[in-house]
JSON list of C-alpha atoms in Angstrom, two decimals:
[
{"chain": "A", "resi": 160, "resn": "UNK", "atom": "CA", "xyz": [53.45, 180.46, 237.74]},
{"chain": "A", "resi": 161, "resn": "UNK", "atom": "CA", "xyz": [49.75, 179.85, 236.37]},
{"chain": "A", "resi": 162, "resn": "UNK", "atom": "CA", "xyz": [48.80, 182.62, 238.53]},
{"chain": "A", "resi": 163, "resn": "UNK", "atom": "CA", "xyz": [51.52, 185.10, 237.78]},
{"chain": "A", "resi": 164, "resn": "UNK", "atom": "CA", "xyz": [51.07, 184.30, 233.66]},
{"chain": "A", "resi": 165, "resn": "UNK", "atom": "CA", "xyz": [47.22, 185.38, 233.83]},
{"chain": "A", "resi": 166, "resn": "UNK", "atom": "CA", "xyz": [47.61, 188.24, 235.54]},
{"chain": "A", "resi": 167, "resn": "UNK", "atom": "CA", "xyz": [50.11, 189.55, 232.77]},
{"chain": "A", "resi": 168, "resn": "UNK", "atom": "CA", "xyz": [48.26, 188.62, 230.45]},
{"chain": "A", "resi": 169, "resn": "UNK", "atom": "CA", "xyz": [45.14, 190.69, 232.04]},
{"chain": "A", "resi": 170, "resn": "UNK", "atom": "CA", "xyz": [47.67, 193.83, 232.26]},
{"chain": "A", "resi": 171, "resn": "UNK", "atom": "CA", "xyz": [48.48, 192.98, 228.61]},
{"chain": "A", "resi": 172, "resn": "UNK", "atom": "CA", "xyz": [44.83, 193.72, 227.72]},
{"chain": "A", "resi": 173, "resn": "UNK", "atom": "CA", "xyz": [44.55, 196.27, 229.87]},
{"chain": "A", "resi": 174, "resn": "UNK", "atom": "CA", "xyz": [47.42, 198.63, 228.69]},
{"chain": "A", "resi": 175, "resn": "UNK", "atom": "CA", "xyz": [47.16, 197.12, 224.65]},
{"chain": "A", "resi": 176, "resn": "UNK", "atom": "CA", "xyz": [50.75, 195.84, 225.33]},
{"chain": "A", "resi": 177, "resn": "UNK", "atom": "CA", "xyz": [51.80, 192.21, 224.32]},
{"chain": "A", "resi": 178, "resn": "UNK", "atom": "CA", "xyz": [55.24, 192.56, 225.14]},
{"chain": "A", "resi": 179, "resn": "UNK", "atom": "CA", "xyz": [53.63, 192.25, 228.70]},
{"chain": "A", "resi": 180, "resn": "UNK", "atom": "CA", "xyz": [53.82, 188.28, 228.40]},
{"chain": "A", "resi": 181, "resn": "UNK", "atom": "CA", "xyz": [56.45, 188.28, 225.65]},
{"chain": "A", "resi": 182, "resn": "UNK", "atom": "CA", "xyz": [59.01, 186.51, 227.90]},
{"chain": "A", "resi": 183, "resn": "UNK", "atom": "CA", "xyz": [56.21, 183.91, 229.90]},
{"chain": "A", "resi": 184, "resn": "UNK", "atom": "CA", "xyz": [56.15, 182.06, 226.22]},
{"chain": "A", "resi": 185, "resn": "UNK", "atom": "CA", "xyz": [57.71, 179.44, 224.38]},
{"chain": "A", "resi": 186, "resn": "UNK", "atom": "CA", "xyz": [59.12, 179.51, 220.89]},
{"chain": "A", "resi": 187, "resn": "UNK", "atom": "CA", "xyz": [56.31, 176.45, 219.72]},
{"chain": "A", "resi": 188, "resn": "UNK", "atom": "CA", "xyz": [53.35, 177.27, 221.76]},
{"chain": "A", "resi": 189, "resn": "UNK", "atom": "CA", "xyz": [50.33, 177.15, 220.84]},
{"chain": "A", "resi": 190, "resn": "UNK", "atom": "CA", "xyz": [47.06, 179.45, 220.85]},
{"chain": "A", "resi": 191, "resn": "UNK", "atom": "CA", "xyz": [43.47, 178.63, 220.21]},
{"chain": "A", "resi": 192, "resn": "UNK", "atom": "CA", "xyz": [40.33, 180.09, 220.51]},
{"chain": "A", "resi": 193, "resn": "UNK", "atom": "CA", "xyz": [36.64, 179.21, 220.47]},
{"chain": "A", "resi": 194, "resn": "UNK", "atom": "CA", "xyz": [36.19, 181.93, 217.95]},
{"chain": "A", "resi": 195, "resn": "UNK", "atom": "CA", "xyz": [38.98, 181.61, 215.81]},
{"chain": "A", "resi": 196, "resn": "UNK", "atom": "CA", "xyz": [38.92, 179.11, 213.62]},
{"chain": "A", "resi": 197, "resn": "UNK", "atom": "CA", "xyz": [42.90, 178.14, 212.81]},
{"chain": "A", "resi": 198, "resn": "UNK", "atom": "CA", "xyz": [45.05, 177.67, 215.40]},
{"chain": "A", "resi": 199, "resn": "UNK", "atom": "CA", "xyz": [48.13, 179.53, 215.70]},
{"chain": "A", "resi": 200, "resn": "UNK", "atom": "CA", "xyz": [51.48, 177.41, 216.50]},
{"chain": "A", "resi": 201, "resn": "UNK", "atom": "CA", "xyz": [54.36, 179.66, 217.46]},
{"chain": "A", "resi": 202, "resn": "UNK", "atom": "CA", "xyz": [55.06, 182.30, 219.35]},
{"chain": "A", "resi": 203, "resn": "UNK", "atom": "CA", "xyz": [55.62, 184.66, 216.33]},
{"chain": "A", "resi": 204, "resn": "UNK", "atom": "CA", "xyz": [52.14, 183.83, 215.19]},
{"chain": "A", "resi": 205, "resn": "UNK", "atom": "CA", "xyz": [50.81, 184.70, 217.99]},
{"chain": "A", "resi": 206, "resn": "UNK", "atom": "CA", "xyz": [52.12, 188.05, 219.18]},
{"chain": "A", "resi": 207, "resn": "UNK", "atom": "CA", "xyz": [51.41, 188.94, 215.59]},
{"chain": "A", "resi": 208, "resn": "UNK", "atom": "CA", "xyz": [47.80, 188.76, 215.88]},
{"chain": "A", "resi": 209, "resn": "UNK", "atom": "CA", "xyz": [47.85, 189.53, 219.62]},
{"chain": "A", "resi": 210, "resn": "UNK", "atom": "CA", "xyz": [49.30, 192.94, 218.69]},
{"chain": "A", "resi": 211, "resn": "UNK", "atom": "CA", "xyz": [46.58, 193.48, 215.64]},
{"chain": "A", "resi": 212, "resn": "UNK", "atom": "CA", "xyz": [43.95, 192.17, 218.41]},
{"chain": "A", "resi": 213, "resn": "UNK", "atom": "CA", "xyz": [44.97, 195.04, 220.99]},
{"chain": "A", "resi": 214, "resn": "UNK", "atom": "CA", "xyz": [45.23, 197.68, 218.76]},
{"chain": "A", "resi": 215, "resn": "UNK", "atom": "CA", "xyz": [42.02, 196.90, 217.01]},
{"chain": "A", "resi": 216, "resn": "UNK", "atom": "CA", "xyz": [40.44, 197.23, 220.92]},
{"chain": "A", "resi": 217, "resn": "UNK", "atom": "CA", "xyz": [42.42, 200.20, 221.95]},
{"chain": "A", "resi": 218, "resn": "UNK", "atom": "CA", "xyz": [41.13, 202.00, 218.42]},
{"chain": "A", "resi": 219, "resn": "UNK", "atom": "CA", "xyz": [38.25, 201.36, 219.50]},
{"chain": "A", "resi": 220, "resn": "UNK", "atom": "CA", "xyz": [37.90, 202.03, 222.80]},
{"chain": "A", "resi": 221, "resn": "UNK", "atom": "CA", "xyz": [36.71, 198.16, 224.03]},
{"chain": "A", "resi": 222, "resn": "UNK", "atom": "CA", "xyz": [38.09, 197.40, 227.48]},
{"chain": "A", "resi": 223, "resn": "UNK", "atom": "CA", "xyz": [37.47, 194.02, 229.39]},
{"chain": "A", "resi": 224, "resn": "UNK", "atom": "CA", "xyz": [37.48, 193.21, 232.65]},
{"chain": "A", "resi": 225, "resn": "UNK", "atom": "CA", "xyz": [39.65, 190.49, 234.53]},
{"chain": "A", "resi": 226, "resn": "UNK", "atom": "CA", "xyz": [39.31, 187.73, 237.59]},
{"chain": "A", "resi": 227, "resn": "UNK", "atom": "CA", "xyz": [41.41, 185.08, 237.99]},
{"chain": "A", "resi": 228, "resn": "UNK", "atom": "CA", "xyz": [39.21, 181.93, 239.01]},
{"chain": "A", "resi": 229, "resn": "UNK", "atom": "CA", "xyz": [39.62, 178.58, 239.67]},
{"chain": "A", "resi": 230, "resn": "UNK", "atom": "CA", "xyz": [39.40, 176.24, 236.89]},
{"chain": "A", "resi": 231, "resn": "UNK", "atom": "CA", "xyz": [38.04, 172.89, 236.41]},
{"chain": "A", "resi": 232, "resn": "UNK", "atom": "CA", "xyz": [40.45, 171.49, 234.00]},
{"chain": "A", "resi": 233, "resn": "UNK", "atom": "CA", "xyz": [43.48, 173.75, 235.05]},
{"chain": "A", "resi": 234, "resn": "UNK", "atom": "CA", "xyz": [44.60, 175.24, 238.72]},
{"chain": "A", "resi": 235, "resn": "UNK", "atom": "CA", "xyz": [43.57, 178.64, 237.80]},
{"chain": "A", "resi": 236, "resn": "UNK", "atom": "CA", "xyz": [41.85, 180.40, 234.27]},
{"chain": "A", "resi": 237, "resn": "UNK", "atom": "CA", "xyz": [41.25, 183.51, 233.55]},
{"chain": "A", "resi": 238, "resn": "UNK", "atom": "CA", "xyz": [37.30, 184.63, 233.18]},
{"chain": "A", "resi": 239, "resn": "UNK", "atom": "CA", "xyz": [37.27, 187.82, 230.91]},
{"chain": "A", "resi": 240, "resn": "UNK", "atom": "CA", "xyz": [34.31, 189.66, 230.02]},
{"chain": "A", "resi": 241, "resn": "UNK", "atom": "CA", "xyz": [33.44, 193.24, 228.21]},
{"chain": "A", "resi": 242, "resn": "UNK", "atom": "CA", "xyz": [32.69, 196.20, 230.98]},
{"chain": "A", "resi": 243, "resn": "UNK", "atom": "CA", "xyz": [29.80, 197.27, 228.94]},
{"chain": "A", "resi": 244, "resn": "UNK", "atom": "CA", "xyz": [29.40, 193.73, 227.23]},
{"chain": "A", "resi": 245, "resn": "UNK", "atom": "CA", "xyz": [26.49, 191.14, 227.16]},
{"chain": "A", "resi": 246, "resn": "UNK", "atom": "CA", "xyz": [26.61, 187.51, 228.33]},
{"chain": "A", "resi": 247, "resn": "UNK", "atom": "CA", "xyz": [27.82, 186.56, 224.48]},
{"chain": "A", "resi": 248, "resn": "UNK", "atom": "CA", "xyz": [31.24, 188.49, 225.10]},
{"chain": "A", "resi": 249, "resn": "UNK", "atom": "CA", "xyz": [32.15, 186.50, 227.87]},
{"chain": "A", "resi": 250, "resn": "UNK", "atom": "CA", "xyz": [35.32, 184.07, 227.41]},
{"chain": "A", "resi": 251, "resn": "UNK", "atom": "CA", "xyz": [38.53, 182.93, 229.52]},
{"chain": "A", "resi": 252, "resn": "UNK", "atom": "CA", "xyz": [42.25, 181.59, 229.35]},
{"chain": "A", "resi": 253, "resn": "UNK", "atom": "CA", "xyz": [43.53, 178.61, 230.48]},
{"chain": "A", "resi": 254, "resn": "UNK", "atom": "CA", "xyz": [47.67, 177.84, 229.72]},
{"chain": "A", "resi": 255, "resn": "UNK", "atom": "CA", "xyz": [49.96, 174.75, 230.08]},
{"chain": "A", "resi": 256, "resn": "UNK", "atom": "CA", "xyz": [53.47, 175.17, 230.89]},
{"chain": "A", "resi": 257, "resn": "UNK", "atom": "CA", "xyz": [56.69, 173.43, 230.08]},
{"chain": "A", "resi": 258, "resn": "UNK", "atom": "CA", "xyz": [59.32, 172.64, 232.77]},
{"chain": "A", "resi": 259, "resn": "UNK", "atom": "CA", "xyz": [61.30, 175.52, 232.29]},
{"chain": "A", "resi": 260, "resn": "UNK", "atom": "CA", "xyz": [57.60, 177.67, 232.95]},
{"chain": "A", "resi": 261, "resn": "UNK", "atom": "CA", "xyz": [56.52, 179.01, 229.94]},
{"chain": "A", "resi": 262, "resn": "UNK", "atom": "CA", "xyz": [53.22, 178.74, 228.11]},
{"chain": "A", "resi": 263, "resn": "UNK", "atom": "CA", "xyz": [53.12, 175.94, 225.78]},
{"chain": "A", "resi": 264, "resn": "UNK", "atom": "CA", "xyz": [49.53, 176.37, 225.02]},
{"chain": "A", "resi": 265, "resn": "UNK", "atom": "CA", "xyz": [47.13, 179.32, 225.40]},
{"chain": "A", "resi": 266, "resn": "UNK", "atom": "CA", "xyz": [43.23, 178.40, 224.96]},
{"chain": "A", "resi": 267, "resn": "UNK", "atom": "CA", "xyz": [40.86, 180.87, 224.81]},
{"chain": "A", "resi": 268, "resn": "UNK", "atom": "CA", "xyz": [37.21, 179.52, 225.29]},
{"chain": "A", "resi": 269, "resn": "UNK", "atom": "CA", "xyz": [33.66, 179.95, 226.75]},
{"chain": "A", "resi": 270, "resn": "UNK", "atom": "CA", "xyz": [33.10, 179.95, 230.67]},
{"chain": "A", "resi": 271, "resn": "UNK", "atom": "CA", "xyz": [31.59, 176.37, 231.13]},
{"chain": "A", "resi": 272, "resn": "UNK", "atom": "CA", "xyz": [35.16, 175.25, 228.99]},
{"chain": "A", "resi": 273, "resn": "UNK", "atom": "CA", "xyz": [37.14, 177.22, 232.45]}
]
């Protein structure tokens, strides 16, 4: 499941398409990010400014690259970094799940946070 989330949510990135992980999240979850300062705390929120966040990066022409890793607070994160990038735009995911699968919280952070 932790797998199978992160790699959406690479191809979500990828193709500047949140309805990609649409259906992987809860109604309440949450996001955060190292470099945002409020956190968001629905799923609304979020694919709001997920959808303002990819088509900021497809208007501009930023692409990332994507490996799935293992983490050393969750199973499995997500280390993203910028194909032309420097060390500063590297980051990652990490998610919790509820029992029925779906993220409950979405954390975006810096690779020594993985």
């Amino acid at each position: 499941m932790e797998e199978l989330f992160l790699k959406k949510l690479a191809e979500a990135y990828q193709n500047y398409d949140a309805s990609i992980i649409e259906d992987y999240l809860a109604d309440d979850m949450h996001y955060a990010s190292f470099w945002v300062f409020q956190e968001l705390t629905s799923k609304e929120e979020y694919l709001d400014y997920l959808k303002g966040k990819l088509q900021t990066m497809k208007n501009s022409g930023t692409t990332f690259e994507f490996q799935i890793v293992n983490g050393r607070h969750h199973s499995k994160a997500l280390f993203v970094h910028k194909v032309n990038g420097q060390l500063d735009d590297q980051g990652g995911f990490v998610a919790d799940f509820n029992e029925e699968g779906k993220v409950t919280m979405l954390n975006m952070t810096i690779p020594s946070f993985l």
